[in-house]
Amino acid sequence: AEMLDEDVGDDEVRRIALESGGVPQYIKELVSQLAFEAGREAEAETELNEITVSEISALPDSAQRLLSLLALCDEPLPDDVALMASGLSVEAFEAISTLRAHHLVSVQGMQGMDTLQIGSEAVRDYVIDRIPEDWRVAFHGRVAAEMEARGTYPAESIVKHYAGARLYKKAGLQAWLAANELLKADRTNEAIWLLEKAKDYGEWTATERQRILTHLGRAHAELGAGPKAAEAFPRGRQRRVPRAGPRAD
């Protein structure tokens, strides 16, 4: 609390204590991250014209690409994932330095791993609305592939990015596999979103779709959502008409 120079709750103090393991260097890094998160919430209320739109528009191509990729991600990205997915090579670190110099991106370090994150929701919203469609699709696909290869990212993020890349079959398969594991672990509440995405995105046979909808209905019923359970079960007898999935930012 003293390092943050403000009043913080017991939850924040407990989080720092647990995640740092009492190591002073890690305590400092977590305090920095917590302060950044607090500042990000405050900055989200800032008008975009105070960020200087002209500076964003004048960024070199490499910095524009990296900023666009980060805008598509809800979570901080490790720098190696961001750079691989953005397709940058020798100009990568110059792009990071440029974005940091304009206070558009923050670099946070934790136990030897640096992560990149846009520091303002106002900037993120402005950038995401102006990303060329070919960049959007390519970046989503590369991020999804990098996340899947590392095996340490939540399935929800991988599903979202595969859907954003219009790779709906992959998104549906990832959603179903992850949901099935959660159901086996009795984590029903976490599985429902993934079951919904498996239903929406996957290319299934009638039998496979029936199985997904049955699991979805049972999950809703287990959580006491009777109407949603009733809605899911009858559709199991209907074959899905293939359609294009919704775009995921």
PDB file of C-alpha atoms in Angstrom:
ATOM      1  CA  ALA A   1       0.000   0.000   0.000  1.00  0.00           C
ATOM      2  CA  GLU A   2       2.850   2.385   0.800  1.00  0.00           C
ATOM      3  CA  MET A   3       4.507   1.642  -2.567  1.00  0.00           C
ATOM      4  CA  LEU A   4       1.279   2.495  -4.400  1.00  0.00           C
ATOM      5  CA  ASP A   5       1.066   5.761  -2.450  1.00  0.00           C
ATOM      6  CA  GLU A   6      -2.696   5.348  -2.079  1.00  0.00           C
ATOM      7  CA  ASP A   7      -5.264   3.345  -0.174  1.00  0.00           C
ATOM      8  CA  VAL A   8      -5.716  -0.153  -1.519  1.00  0.00           C
ATOM      9  CA  GLY A   9      -7.945  -2.973  -0.404  1.00  0.00           C
ATOM     10  CA  ASP A  10      -6.958  -6.241   1.215  1.00  0.00           C
ATOM     11  CA  ASP A  11      -7.569  -8.060  -2.098  1.00  0.00           C
ATOM     12  CA  GLU A  12      -4.874  -6.039  -3.870  1.00  0.00           C
ATOM     13  CA  VAL A  13      -2.403  -6.538  -1.015  1.00  0.00           C
ATOM     14  CA  ARG A  14      -3.157 -10.273  -0.972  1.00  0.00           C
ATOM     15  CA  ARG A  15      -2.725 -10.503  -4.749  1.00  0.00           C
ATOM     16  CA  ILE A  16       0.691  -8.855  -4.582  1.00  0.00           C
ATOM     17  CA  ALA A  17       1.794 -11.067  -1.699  1.00  0.00           C
ATOM     18  CA  LEU A  18       0.694 -14.294  -3.389  1.00  0.00           C
ATOM     19  CA  GLU A  19       1.934 -13.562  -6.902  1.00  0.00           C
ATOM     20  CA  SER A  20       5.280 -12.117  -5.824  1.00  0.00           C
ATOM     21  CA  GLY A  21       6.134 -14.882  -3.388  1.00  0.00           C
ATOM     22  CA  GLY A  22       7.645 -12.176  -1.194  1.00  0.00           C
ATOM     23  CA  VAL A  23      10.461 -11.459  -3.682  1.00  0.00           C
ATOM     24  CA  PRO A  24      11.159  -7.682  -3.563  1.00  0.00           C
ATOM     25  CA  GLN A  25      11.758  -7.359  -7.330  1.00  0.00           C
ATOM     26  CA  TYR A  26       8.494  -9.103  -8.151  1.00  0.00           C
ATOM     27  CA  ILE A  27       6.677  -6.960  -5.580  1.00  0.00           C
ATOM     28  CA  LYS A  28       7.898  -3.848  -7.404  1.00  0.00           C
ATOM     29  CA  GLU A  29       6.803  -5.267 -10.774  1.00  0.00           C
ATOM     30  CA  LEU A  30       3.335  -6.144  -9.476  1.00  0.00           C
ATOM     31  CA  VAL A  31       2.942  -2.731  -7.849  1.00  0.00           C
ATOM     32  CA  SER A  32       3.854  -1.159 -11.188  1.00  0.00           C
ATOM     33  CA  GLN A  33       1.277  -3.327 -12.966  1.00  0.00           C
ATOM     34  CA  LEU A  34      -1.425  -2.477 -10.438  1.00  0.00           C
ATOM     35  CA  ALA A  35      -0.700   1.232 -10.755  1.00  0.00           C
ATOM     36  CA  PHE A  36      -0.816   0.927 -14.561  1.00  0.00           C
ATOM     37  CA  GLU A  37      -4.214  -0.792 -14.408  1.00  0.00           C
ATOM     38  CA  ALA A  38      -5.570   1.952 -12.171  1.00  0.00           C
ATOM     39  CA  GLY A  39      -4.195   4.620 -14.477  1.00  0.00           C
ATOM     40  CA  ARG A  40      -5.679   2.861 -17.492  1.00  0.00           C
ATOM     41  CA  GLU A  41      -9.149   3.014 -15.991  1.00  0.00           C
ATOM     42  CA  ALA A  42      -8.778   6.738 -15.384  1.00  0.00           C
ATOM     43  CA  GLU A  43      -7.348   7.381 -18.836  1.00  0.00           C
ATOM     44  CA  ALA A  44     -10.228   5.546 -20.499  1.00  0.00           C
ATOM     45  CA  GLU A  45     -12.342   8.574 -19.608  1.00  0.00           C
ATOM     46  CA  THR A  46      -9.973  10.933 -21.434  1.00  0.00           C
ATOM     47  CA  GLU A  47     -11.222  12.516 -24.656  1.00  0.00           C
ATOM     48  CA  LEU A  48      -9.391  11.160 -27.688  1.00  0.00           C
ATOM     49  CA  ASN A  49      -8.503  14.600 -28.997  1.00  0.00           C
ATOM     50  CA  GLU A  50      -6.240  14.963 -25.970  1.00  0.00           C
ATOM     51  CA  ILE A  51      -4.250  11.944 -27.173  1.00  0.00           C
ATOM     52  CA  THR A  52      -3.461  13.773 -30.446  1.00  0.00           C
ATOM     53  CA  VAL A  53      -5.039  11.877 -33.305  1.00  0.00           C
ATOM     54  CA  SER A  54      -2.544  13.389 -35.737  1.00  0.00           C
ATOM     55  CA  GLU A  55       0.303  11.578 -33.968  1.00  0.00           C
ATOM     56  CA  ILE A  56      -1.440   8.228 -34.332  1.00  0.00           C
ATOM     57  CA  SER A  57      -2.089   8.877 -38.024  1.00  0.00           C
ATOM     58  CA  ALA A  58       1.541   9.874 -38.606  1.00  0.00           C
ATOM     59  CA  LEU A  59       3.036   6.717 -37.099  1.00  0.00           C
ATOM     60  CA  PRO A  60       5.321   4.709 -39.414  1.00  0.00           C
ATOM     61  CA  ASP A  61       3.889   1.527 -40.919  1.00  0.00           C
ATOM     62  CA  SER A  62       5.641  -0.806 -38.464  1.00  0.00           C
ATOM     63  CA  ALA A  63       4.261   1.070 -35.454  1.00  0.00           C
ATOM     64  CA  GLN A  64       0.800   1.215 -37.048  1.00  0.00           C
ATOM     65  CA  ARG A  65       0.824  -2.546 -37.542  1.00  0.00           C
ATOM     66  CA  LEU A  66       1.863  -3.272 -33.982  1.00  0.00           C
ATOM     67  CA  LEU A  67      -0.641  -0.792 -32.540  1.00  0.00           C
ATOM     68  CA  SER A  68      -3.421  -2.320 -34.657  1.00  0.00           C
ATOM     69  CA  LEU A  69      -2.572  -5.827 -33.499  1.00  0.00           C
ATOM     70  CA  LEU A  70      -2.572  -4.810 -29.834  1.00  0.00           C
ATOM     71  CA  ALA A  71      -5.920  -3.071 -30.306  1.00  0.00           C
ATOM     72  CA  LEU A  72      -7.454  -6.400 -31.350  1.00  0.00           C
ATOM     73  CA  CYS A  73      -6.369  -8.070 -28.105  1.00  0.00           C
ATOM     74  CA  ASP A  74      -8.183  -7.729 -24.804  1.00  0.00           C
ATOM     75  CA  GLU A  75      -5.236  -8.951 -22.781  1.00  0.00           C
ATOM     76  CA  PRO A  76      -1.587  -7.878 -22.563  1.00  0.00           C
ATOM     77  CA  LEU A  77       0.518  -9.794 -25.089  1.00  0.00           C
ATOM     78  CA  PRO A  78       4.036 -11.088 -24.494  1.00  0.00           C
ATOM     79  CA  ASP A  79       6.329  -9.107 -26.762  1.00  0.00           C
ATOM     80  CA  ASP A  80       7.499 -12.179 -28.695  1.00  0.00           C
ATOM     81  CA  VAL A  81       3.890 -13.164 -29.480  1.00  0.00           C
ATOM     82  CA  ALA A  82       3.037  -9.616 -30.563  1.00  0.00           C
ATOM     83  CA  LEU A  83       6.075  -9.297 -32.784  1.00  0.00           C
ATOM     84  CA  MET A  84       5.627 -12.705 -34.412  1.00  0.00           C
ATOM     85  CA  ALA A  85       1.939 -12.064 -35.057  1.00  0.00           C
ATOM     86  CA  SER A  86       2.522  -8.573 -36.453  1.00  0.00           C
ATOM     87  CA  GLY A  87       5.062  -9.918 -38.938  1.00  0.00           C
ATOM     88  CA  LEU A  88       7.726  -7.409 -37.900  1.00  0.00           C
ATOM     89  CA  SER A  89      11.406  -8.286 -37.946  1.00  0.00           C
ATOM     90  CA  VAL A  90      14.284  -5.792 -37.736  1.00  0.00           C
ATOM     91  CA  GLU A  91      11.895  -2.875 -37.257  1.00  0.00           C
ATOM     92  CA  ALA A  92      10.115  -4.511 -34.332  1.00  0.00           C
ATOM     93  CA  PHE A  93      11.927  -2.853 -31.450  1.00  0.00           C
ATOM     94  CA  GLU A  94      11.875   0.506 -33.208  1.00  0.00           C
ATOM     95  CA  ALA A  95       8.085   0.140 -33.429  1.00  0.00           C
ATOM     96  CA  ILE A  96       7.842  -0.547 -29.696  1.00  0.00           C
ATOM     97  CA  SER A  97      10.076   2.438 -28.897  1.00  0.00           C
ATOM     98  CA  THR A  98       7.965   4.706 -31.117  1.00  0.00           C
ATOM     99  CA  LEU A  99       4.701   3.647 -29.479  1.00  0.00           C
ATOM    100  CA  ARG A 100       6.182   4.072 -26.009  1.00  0.00           C
ATOM    101  CA  ALA A 101       7.529   7.510 -26.895  1.00  0.00           C
ATOM    102  CA  HIS A 102       4.006   8.584 -27.852  1.00  0.00           C
ATOM    103  CA  HIS A 103       2.596   7.030 -24.659  1.00  0.00           C
ATOM    104  CA  LEU A 104       0.365   4.738 -26.693  1.00  0.00           C
ATOM    105  CA  VAL A 105       1.704   1.427 -25.388  1.00  0.00           C
ATOM    106  CA  SER A 106       2.993   0.297 -22.027  1.00  0.00           C
ATOM    107  CA  VAL A 107       5.606  -2.419 -21.536  1.00  0.00           C
ATOM    108  CA  GLN A 108       5.228  -4.417 -18.342  1.00  0.00           C
ATOM    109  CA  GLY A 109       7.710  -7.011 -17.105  1.00  0.00           C
ATOM    110  CA  MET A 110       7.074  -9.999 -14.868  1.00  0.00           C
ATOM    111  CA  GLN A 111       9.566 -12.772 -14.104  1.00  0.00           C
ATOM    112  CA  GLY A 112      11.600 -12.178 -17.234  1.00  0.00           C
ATOM    113  CA  MET A 113       8.648 -11.766 -19.628  1.00  0.00           C
ATOM    114  CA  ASP A 114       7.706  -8.394 -21.111  1.00  0.00           C
ATOM    115  CA  THR A 115       4.127  -7.771 -22.185  1.00  0.00           C
ATOM    116  CA  LEU A 116       2.709  -5.041 -24.416  1.00  0.00           C
ATOM    117  CA  GLN A 117      -0.603  -3.315 -23.837  1.00  0.00           C
ATOM    118  CA  ILE A 118      -2.407  -0.232 -25.120  1.00  0.00           C
ATOM    119  CA  GLY A 119      -2.739   2.132 -22.179  1.00  0.00           C
ATOM    120  CA  SER A 120      -6.013   3.843 -23.110  1.00  0.00           C
ATOM    121  CA  GLU A 121      -9.405   2.488 -24.085  1.00  0.00           C
ATOM    122  CA  ALA A 122      -9.971   5.701 -26.049  1.00  0.00           C
ATOM    123  CA  VAL A 123      -6.927   4.949 -28.200  1.00  0.00           C
ATOM    124  CA  ARG A 124      -7.912   1.302 -28.566  1.00  0.00           C
ATOM    125  CA  ASP A 125     -11.411   2.178 -29.741  1.00  0.00           C
ATOM    126  CA  TYR A 126     -10.094   4.748 -32.208  1.00  0.00           C
ATOM    127  CA  VAL A 127      -7.524   2.369 -33.677  1.00  0.00           C
ATOM    128  CA  ILE A 128      -9.753  -0.705 -33.854  1.00  0.00           C
ATOM    129  CA  ASP A 129     -12.344   1.100 -35.971  1.00  0.00           C
ATOM    130  CA  ARG A 130      -9.688   1.985 -38.555  1.00  0.00           C
ATOM    131  CA  ILE A 131      -7.827  -1.292 -38.984  1.00  0.00           C
ATOM    132  CA  PRO A 132      -7.821  -2.429 -42.643  1.00  0.00           C
ATOM    133  CA  GLU A 133      -9.822  -5.612 -43.003  1.00  0.00           C
ATOM    134  CA  ASP A 134      -6.909  -7.593 -44.408  1.00  0.00           C
ATOM    135  CA  TRP A 135      -4.794  -6.629 -41.385  1.00  0.00           C
ATOM    136  CA  ARG A 136      -7.638  -7.520 -39.034  1.00  0.00           C
ATOM    137  CA  VAL A 137      -8.096 -11.011 -40.457  1.00  0.00           C
ATOM    138  CA  ALA A 138      -4.364 -11.728 -40.691  1.00  0.00           C
ATOM    139  CA  PHE A 139      -3.562 -10.497 -37.180  1.00  0.00           C
ATOM    140  CA  HIS A 140      -6.392 -12.458 -35.577  1.00  0.00           C
ATOM    141  CA  GLY A 141      -5.208 -15.630 -37.312  1.00  0.00           C
ATOM    142  CA  ARG A 142      -1.570 -15.190 -36.320  1.00  0.00           C
ATOM    143  CA  VAL A 143      -2.388 -14.372 -32.707  1.00  0.00           C
ATOM    144  CA  ALA A 144      -4.668 -17.421 -32.468  1.00  0.00           C
ATOM    145  CA  ALA A 145      -1.987 -19.696 -33.916  1.00  0.00           C
ATOM    146  CA  GLU A 146       0.698 -18.327 -31.571  1.00  0.00           C
ATOM    147  CA  MET A 147      -1.590 -18.690 -28.544  1.00  0.00           C
ATOM    148  CA  GLU A 148      -2.583 -22.232 -29.472  1.00  0.00           C
ATOM    149  CA  ALA A 149       1.043 -23.260 -30.059  1.00  0.00           C
ATOM    150  CA  ARG A 150       2.119 -22.026 -26.619  1.00  0.00           C
ATOM    151  CA  GLY A 151      -0.689 -23.847 -24.830  1.00  0.00           C
ATOM    152  CA  THR A 152      -0.856 -21.337 -21.966  1.00  0.00           C
ATOM    153  CA  TYR A 153      -3.664 -19.048 -23.116  1.00  0.00           C
ATOM    154  CA  PRO A 154      -7.348 -19.313 -22.210  1.00  0.00           C
ATOM    155  CA  ALA A 155      -9.469 -21.071 -24.773  1.00  0.00           C
ATOM    156  CA  GLU A 156     -11.798 -18.084 -24.912  1.00  0.00           C
ATOM    157  CA  SER A 157      -9.022 -15.912 -26.359  1.00  0.00           C
ATOM    158  CA  ILE A 158      -8.025 -18.512 -28.947  1.00  0.00           C
ATOM    159  CA  VAL A 159     -11.643 -19.003 -30.031  1.00  0.00           C
ATOM    160  CA  LYS A 160     -12.186 -15.262 -30.342  1.00  0.00           C
ATOM    161  CA  HIS A 161      -9.116 -14.775 -32.512  1.00  0.00           C
ATOM    162  CA  TYR A 162      -9.827 -17.747 -34.798  1.00  0.00           C
ATOM    163  CA  ALA A 163     -13.334 -16.368 -35.299  1.00  0.00           C
ATOM    164  CA  GLY A 164     -11.875 -12.926 -36.029  1.00  0.00           C
ATOM    165  CA  ALA A 165      -9.707 -14.574 -38.678  1.00  0.00           C
ATOM    166  CA  ARG A 166     -12.873 -16.133 -40.177  1.00  0.00           C
ATOM    167  CA  LEU A 167     -11.506 -19.571 -39.345  1.00  0.00           C
ATOM    168  CA  TYR A 168     -14.832 -20.612 -37.887  1.00  0.00           C
ATOM    169  CA  LYS A 169     -14.243 -24.358 -38.091  1.00  0.00           C
ATOM    170  CA  LYS A 170     -11.070 -24.012 -36.001  1.00  0.00           C
ATOM    171  CA  ALA A 171     -12.834 -21.679 -33.581  1.00  0.00           C
ATOM    172  CA  GLY A 172     -15.654 -24.168 -33.117  1.00  0.00           C
ATOM    173  CA  LEU A 173     -13.311 -27.114 -32.620  1.00  0.00           C
ATOM    174  CA  GLN A 174     -11.210 -25.228 -30.063  1.00  0.00           C
ATOM    175  CA  ALA A 175     -14.373 -24.210 -28.215  1.00  0.00           C
ATOM    176  CA  TRP A 176     -15.731 -27.754 -28.088  1.00  0.00           C
ATOM    177  CA  LEU A 177     -12.457 -29.345 -26.939  1.00  0.00           C
ATOM    178  CA  ALA A 178     -12.010 -26.770 -24.176  1.00  0.00           C
ATOM    179  CA  ALA A 179     -15.664 -26.988 -23.090  1.00  0.00           C
ATOM    180  CA  ASN A 180     -15.452 -30.768 -22.878  1.00  0.00           C
ATOM    181  CA  GLU A 181     -12.428 -30.557 -20.567  1.00  0.00           C
ATOM    182  CA  LEU A 182     -14.194 -28.038 -18.340  1.00  0.00           C
ATOM    183  CA  LEU A 183     -17.280 -30.253 -18.120  1.00  0.00           C
ATOM    184  CA  LYS A 184     -15.123 -33.193 -17.062  1.00  0.00           C
ATOM    185  CA  ALA A 185     -13.698 -30.992 -14.309  1.00  0.00           C
ATOM    186  CA  ASP A 186     -17.226 -29.956 -13.188  1.00  0.00           C
ATOM    187  CA  ARG A 187     -16.565 -26.345 -14.206  1.00  0.00           C
ATOM    188  CA  THR A 188     -19.949 -26.053 -15.853  1.00  0.00           C
ATOM    189  CA  ASN A 189     -20.341 -22.294 -15.619  1.00  0.00           C
ATOM    190  CA  GLU A 190     -17.072 -21.745 -17.502  1.00  0.00           C
ATOM    191  CA  ALA A 191     -18.033 -24.273 -20.167  1.00  0.00           C
ATOM    192  CA  ILE A 192     -21.303 -22.635 -21.246  1.00  0.00           C
ATOM    193  CA  TRP A 193     -19.770 -19.772 -23.271  1.00  0.00           C
ATOM    194  CA  LEU A 194     -17.523 -22.245 -25.078  1.00  0.00           C
ATOM    195  CA  LEU A 195     -20.413 -24.588 -25.811  1.00  0.00           C
ATOM    196  CA  GLU A 196     -22.339 -21.677 -27.313  1.00  0.00           C
ATOM    197  CA  LYS A 197     -19.383 -20.812 -29.546  1.00  0.00           C
ATOM    198  CA  ALA A 198     -18.904 -24.445 -30.529  1.00  0.00           C
ATOM    199  CA  LYS A 199     -22.552 -24.487 -31.582  1.00  0.00           C
ATOM    200  CA  ASP A 200     -22.279 -21.217 -33.516  1.00  0.00           C
ATOM    201  CA  TYR A 201     -18.930 -21.690 -35.226  1.00  0.00           C
ATOM    202  CA  GLY A 202     -18.346 -25.404 -35.730  1.00  0.00           C
ATOM    203  CA  GLU A 203     -19.102 -27.489 -38.793  1.00  0.00           C
ATOM    204  CA  TRP A 204     -20.737 -30.543 -37.268  1.00  0.00           C
ATOM    205  CA  THR A 205     -22.614 -33.595 -38.362  1.00  0.00           C
ATOM    206  CA  ALA A 206     -26.156 -33.926 -37.054  1.00  0.00           C
ATOM    207  CA  THR A 207     -24.958 -36.376 -34.383  1.00  0.00           C
ATOM    208  CA  GLU A 208     -22.107 -34.111 -33.268  1.00  0.00           C
ATOM    209  CA  ARG A 209     -24.378 -31.099 -33.097  1.00  0.00           C
ATOM    210  CA  GLN A 210     -26.929 -33.079 -31.099  1.00  0.00           C
ATOM    211  CA  ARG A 211     -24.209 -33.946 -28.600  1.00  0.00           C
ATOM    212  CA  ILE A 212     -23.113 -30.311 -28.197  1.00  0.00           C
ATOM    213  CA  LEU A 213     -26.664 -29.084 -27.703  1.00  0.00           C
ATOM    214  CA  THR A 214     -27.369 -31.824 -25.197  1.00  0.00           C
ATOM    215  CA  HIS A 215     -24.333 -30.804 -23.163  1.00  0.00           C
ATOM    216  CA  LEU A 216     -25.392 -27.175 -23.441  1.00  0.00           C
ATOM    217  CA  GLY A 217     -28.903 -27.950 -22.255  1.00  0.00           C
ATOM    218  CA  ARG A 218     -27.622 -30.008 -19.339  1.00  0.00           C
ATOM    219  CA  ALA A 219     -25.182 -27.251 -18.364  1.00  0.00           C
ATOM    220  CA  HIS A 220     -27.956 -24.651 -18.271  1.00  0.00           C
ATOM    221  CA  ALA A 221     -30.193 -27.025 -16.321  1.00  0.00           C
ATOM    222  CA  GLU A 222     -27.439 -27.736 -13.797  1.00  0.00           C
ATOM    223  CA  LEU A 223     -27.092 -24.009 -13.158  1.00  0.00           C
ATOM    224  CA  GLY A 224     -30.827 -23.578 -12.744  1.00  0.00           C
ATOM    225  CA  ALA A 225     -31.418 -21.791 -16.056  1.00  0.00           C
ATOM    226  CA  GLY A 226     -34.511 -23.759 -17.031  1.00  0.00           C
ATOM    227  CA  PRO A 227     -35.670 -21.648 -20.007  1.00  0.00           C
ATOM    228  CA  LYS A 228     -32.228 -21.702 -21.584  1.00  0.00           C
ATOM    229  CA  ALA A 229     -32.006 -25.449 -21.046  1.00  0.00           C
ATOM    230  CA  ALA A 230     -35.391 -25.940 -22.674  1.00  0.00           C
ATOM    231  CA  GLU A 231     -34.303 -23.790 -25.600  1.00  0.00           C
ATOM    232  CA  ALA A 232     -31.137 -25.814 -26.165  1.00  0.00           C
ATOM    233  CA  PHE A 233     -32.598 -29.329 -26.001  1.00  0.00           C
ATOM    234  CA  PRO A 234     -35.224 -29.128 -28.801  1.00  0.00           C
ATOM    235  CA  ARG A 235     -32.720 -27.686 -31.253  1.00  0.00           C
ATOM    236  CA  GLY A 236     -30.715 -30.869 -30.930  1.00  0.00           C
ATOM    237  CA  ARG A 237     -33.166 -32.460 -33.334  1.00  0.00           C
ATOM    238  CA  GLN A 238     -32.523 -29.816 -35.978  1.00  0.00           C
ATOM    239  CA  ARG A 239     -29.625 -29.797 -38.390  1.00  0.00           C
ATOM    240  CA  ARG A 240     -27.790 -26.493 -38.495  1.00  0.00           C
ATOM    241  CA  VAL A 241     -27.888 -24.571 -41.754  1.00  0.00           C
ATOM    242  CA  PRO A 242     -24.289 -23.440 -42.481  1.00  0.00           C
ATOM    243  CA  ARG A 243     -23.826 -19.690 -42.353  1.00  0.00           C
ATOM    244  CA  ALA A 244     -21.060 -17.176 -41.976  1.00  0.00           C
ATOM    245  CA  GLY A 245     -20.233 -16.517 -38.334  1.00  0.00           C
ATOM    246  CA  PRO A 246     -20.250 -13.056 -36.803  1.00  0.00           C
ATOM    247  CA  ARG A 247     -17.117 -10.951 -36.948  1.00  0.00           C
ATOM    248  CA  ALA A 248     -15.102 -10.877 -33.744  1.00  0.00           C
ATOM    249  CA  ASP A 249     -13.083  -7.745 -33.021  1.00  0.00           C
TER     250      ASP A 249
END
